[in-house]
Amino acid sequence: NNADYLDILEDLMNRDEEVDLHKRQLELLFSGGGFGRSVAVKQYGEGNMPCRLVPLSSPRLGRVWVDKYNWDFLGVEYNDYTTDKRILLARDIIHYEENDFSVTPNSRYYGMALAESTISIGERNRSANEIAVPEIMKRYFTPVMKVATHTKSQAKLNQIRDAFKSGKTVFINDEIQVDVIPIPHDLEKVRDTIREGARDIYGGFSVPEGVRFPDIQNKSTFEGTMLSWYDGPINFRRAVFDGVMWRQWYKQIGRAHV
């Protein structure tokens, strides 16, 4: 019930609304999940209070600076800025890392993208979707044909070549032999491979299979897996992110009132 504290809380809520904090947080989460880490720069206004959060491009982030005695985060390099403004200090940014559980201290604050363990599966599925499936579908309607002719006229050969079109019957008054060459393929096997790859990717992201494949689980199993997801990986990520926001956003704004 302290009036000063209530004023600070109201100012914090107004500050969140003014900087569109909810959208900035989503950008931090999605960019951090995709590239391992993400940064939003604080811009200050009247009274040295943050008035804007500017998201940066995660692929353009560079080296990290830490305290050599306690490994506290000091700043990060942003390669799109000029040399004299390239180092961003910790107090002027929100720096979020995904899966920042380093094996060595030198890898701290770099994070690991959520897709790190599933990139190869994604590449395989992309190749199947963009190359294998269209090629197989095309072979259903455009078979490979071997055309043998005894003419030596180039003009006649060009006429025969141009006359053969998919789905079209051609009659040419010449001695000619056509053999259709069957190409073995199994579209169902390719689709099964893609489906299994998609399931592996969802598993790698800890997302329950029932979210994308509801036909493989009954209702009670689906509810159980969703509750486990919320109580496990989702709550864990939320707790980590809340800690980042408290240390790098709310705690620093609160100090500005002191």
XYZ file of C-alpha atoms in Angstrom:
258
model
C 0.000 0.000 0.000
C 3.032 2.293 -0.175
C 2.094 5.179 -2.449
C 5.606 5.433 -3.899
C 5.639 1.757 -4.809
C 2.201 2.004 -6.419
C 3.399 4.928 -8.515
C 6.402 2.891 -9.636
C 4.178 -0.082 -10.592
C 1.866 2.180 -12.569
C 4.839 3.728 -14.360
C 6.144 0.249 -15.191
C 2.799 -0.769 -16.694
C 2.613 2.440 -18.711
C 6.196 1.931 -19.869
C 5.406 -1.601 -21.081
C 2.468 -0.319 -23.089
C 4.395 2.584 -24.602
C 7.252 0.419 -25.876
C 4.833 -2.319 -27.063
C 6.655 -4.756 -24.798
C 4.507 -7.795 -25.635
C 5.461 -7.626 -29.317
C 9.122 -6.962 -28.474
C 9.143 -10.014 -26.197
C 7.725 -12.225 -28.950
C 10.444 -10.969 -31.290
C 13.102 -11.820 -28.723
C 11.677 -15.314 -28.234
C 11.242 -16.185 -31.900
C 14.578 -14.727 -33.002
C 16.355 -16.350 -30.049
C 14.722 -19.687 -30.784
C 15.732 -19.481 -34.440
C 19.321 -18.262 -34.035
C 20.267 -19.036 -30.427
C 20.244 -15.441 -29.172
C 18.490 -12.139 -29.762
C 18.913 -8.493 -28.779
C 16.649 -5.464 -28.337
C 18.294 -2.062 -27.883
C 16.885 0.356 -25.310
C 16.415 3.932 -26.408
C 16.052 6.503 -23.626
C 13.811 9.544 -23.327
C 12.962 12.076 -20.651
C 14.330 11.326 -17.197
C 16.714 8.724 -18.659
C 13.827 6.254 -18.899
C 13.525 3.709 -21.747
C 11.046 4.941 -24.332
C 11.590 2.408 -27.128
C 12.930 -1.100 -27.749
C 14.561 -1.675 -31.138
C 15.005 -5.347 -32.218
C 18.257 -6.244 -33.962
C 19.063 -8.947 -36.494
C 20.357 -12.024 -34.681
C 22.594 -13.245 -37.566
C 24.492 -9.931 -37.376
C 25.426 -10.337 -33.700
C 29.121 -10.886 -33.108
C 31.420 -11.471 -30.154
C 30.349 -11.400 -26.525
C 32.242 -9.588 -23.745
C 32.188 -10.924 -20.182
C 33.845 -10.138 -16.856
C 36.964 -12.317 -16.667
C 36.512 -12.874 -12.916
C 32.835 -13.822 -12.586
C 31.759 -14.262 -16.253
C 28.989 -11.666 -15.953
C 27.674 -10.406 -19.286
C 29.154 -7.001 -20.228
C 28.180 -6.452 -23.849
C 27.864 -7.796 -27.375
C 29.081 -6.792 -30.813
C 26.646 -5.828 -33.579
C 28.302 -5.961 -36.992
C 25.876 -3.652 -38.832
C 26.874 -0.616 -36.755
C 29.901 1.562 -37.405
C 33.139 0.576 -35.697
C 32.924 3.155 -32.910
C 29.337 2.146 -32.041
C 29.585 -1.584 -32.630
C 29.872 -2.684 -28.980
C 26.516 -2.607 -27.176
C 26.752 -2.437 -23.387
C 24.671 -4.744 -21.229
C 22.807 -1.864 -19.569
C 21.550 -0.602 -22.952
C 20.148 -3.869 -24.322
C 18.040 -6.904 -23.548
C 20.123 -9.955 -24.474
C 18.228 -13.253 -24.565
C 19.918 -16.619 -25.146
C 18.148 -19.865 -25.996
C 19.494 -23.005 -24.277
C 22.493 -21.185 -22.831
C 23.932 -24.200 -20.996
C 27.539 -23.990 -22.026
C 30.086 -26.762 -21.897
C 32.899 -24.214 -21.463
C 32.781 -20.640 -20.100
C 33.885 -19.266 -23.473
C 30.607 -20.396 -25.026
C 28.429 -18.558 -22.513
C 25.791 -16.105 -23.808
C 25.844 -17.481 -27.356
C 22.929 -19.883 -26.897
C 21.831 -22.745 -29.141
C 18.957 -22.528 -31.607
C 15.967 -24.795 -31.039
C 16.383 -26.178 -34.566
C 20.043 -27.106 -34.040
C 19.272 -30.790 -33.508
C 16.724 -31.023 -36.345
C 18.366 -29.060 -39.162
C 19.436 -32.182 -41.074
C 15.905 -33.600 -40.858
C 14.483 -30.314 -42.119
C 16.903 -30.299 -45.065
C 15.880 -33.846 -45.952
C 12.181 -32.964 -45.839
C 12.741 -29.854 -47.914
C 14.553 -31.856 -50.592
C 11.736 -34.395 -50.629
C 9.029 -31.725 -50.877
C 10.763 -29.545 -53.452
C 12.487 -32.154 -55.626
C 11.289 -35.730 -55.123
C 7.520 -35.174 -54.860
C 7.220 -32.754 -57.868
C 9.411 -35.053 -59.975
C 7.327 -38.122 -59.152
C 4.072 -36.251 -59.807
C 5.413 -35.087 -63.162
C 6.328 -38.654 -64.142
C 2.716 -39.698 -63.632
C 1.647 -37.482 -66.530
C 4.825 -37.018 -68.593
C 6.500 -40.402 -69.096
C 9.959 -40.673 -70.601
C 9.730 -41.770 -74.231
C 12.496 -43.044 -76.465
C 11.838 -42.079 -80.090
C 13.810 -43.866 -82.845
C 13.566 -42.604 -86.413
C 15.446 -43.403 -89.617
C 15.242 -39.970 -91.175
C 18.429 -37.982 -91.662
C 16.689 -34.683 -92.196
C 17.278 -32.263 -89.315
C 14.084 -30.411 -90.206
C 12.147 -33.675 -89.960
C 13.770 -34.511 -86.613
C 12.836 -31.080 -85.271
C 9.244 -31.603 -86.432
C 9.039 -34.947 -84.632
C 10.635 -33.521 -81.489
C 8.240 -30.572 -81.353
C 5.205 -32.728 -82.029
C 5.555 -34.868 -78.888
C 3.659 -33.251 -76.012
C 2.312 -34.705 -72.816
C -1.239 -36.040 -73.192
C -1.290 -35.537 -76.968
C -1.610 -38.167 -79.704
C 0.657 -37.551 -82.693
C 0.476 -39.064 -86.216
C 3.534 -38.586 -88.410
C 3.887 -40.071 -91.892
C 7.320 -41.512 -91.363
C 9.101 -44.626 -90.150
C 9.321 -44.083 -86.417
C 9.340 -46.230 -83.266
C 8.333 -45.023 -79.803
C 9.156 -46.861 -76.574
C 7.796 -45.646 -73.227
C 10.422 -46.119 -70.523
C 8.840 -46.773 -67.117
C 10.604 -45.176 -64.142
C 9.963 -46.926 -60.829
C 8.895 -44.656 -57.974
C 6.967 -44.907 -54.736
C 5.194 -41.682 -53.794
C 3.708 -43.198 -50.656
C 7.147 -44.110 -49.344
C 8.339 -40.530 -49.923
C 5.280 -39.157 -48.108
C 5.862 -41.517 -45.192
C 9.475 -40.342 -44.982
C 8.359 -36.709 -44.910
C 5.749 -37.455 -42.249
C 8.256 -39.266 -40.044
C 10.681 -36.393 -40.469
C 7.991 -33.901 -39.428
C 7.259 -35.973 -36.335
C 10.962 -36.045 -35.469
C 11.143 -32.260 -35.831
C 8.158 -31.744 -33.528
C 9.789 -34.093 -31.056
C 13.027 -32.116 -31.259
C 11.099 -28.950 -30.415
C 9.388 -30.825 -27.528
C 5.974 -30.170 -29.123
C 3.446 -33.017 -28.539
C 2.690 -34.980 -31.691
C -1.023 -34.543 -31.061
C -0.721 -30.849 -31.958
C 0.181 -31.637 -35.571
C -0.970 -35.272 -35.829
C -4.206 -35.533 -33.819
C -5.148 -38.780 -35.556
C -2.406 -40.770 -33.789
C -3.659 -40.090 -30.261
C -6.987 -40.403 -28.511
C -8.500 -37.473 -26.632
C -7.365 -38.466 -23.151
C -3.775 -39.081 -24.281
C -3.743 -35.759 -26.120
C -4.910 -33.860 -23.025
C -2.255 -35.568 -20.925
C 0.577 -34.729 -23.327
C -0.590 -31.107 -23.595
C -0.648 -30.705 -19.804
C 2.830 -32.236 -19.562
C 4.019 -29.834 -22.244
C 2.655 -26.797 -20.420
C 3.967 -27.934 -17.055
C 7.354 -28.935 -18.450
C 9.115 -27.300 -21.442
C 6.744 -24.325 -21.747
C 6.949 -23.383 -18.071
C 10.714 -23.860 -18.140
C 11.158 -21.459 -21.077
C 8.740 -18.995 -19.462
C 10.717 -19.041 -16.198
C 14.007 -18.475 -18.033
C 12.567 -15.605 -20.056
C 10.948 -14.029 -16.991
C 14.362 -14.041 -15.335
C 15.885 -12.274 -18.345
C 13.161 -9.608 -18.363
C 13.421 -9.037 -14.608
C 17.193 -8.530 -14.600
C 17.512 -6.569 -17.842
C 14.255 -4.590 -17.978
C 12.194 -4.206 -14.787
C 15.066 -4.128 -12.318
C 16.865 -1.440 -14.297
C 13.738 0.689 -14.694
C 13.112 0.403 -10.963
C 16.632 1.693 -10.272
C 15.882 4.769 -12.383
C 13.287 5.811 -9.768
C 15.779 5.631 -6.915
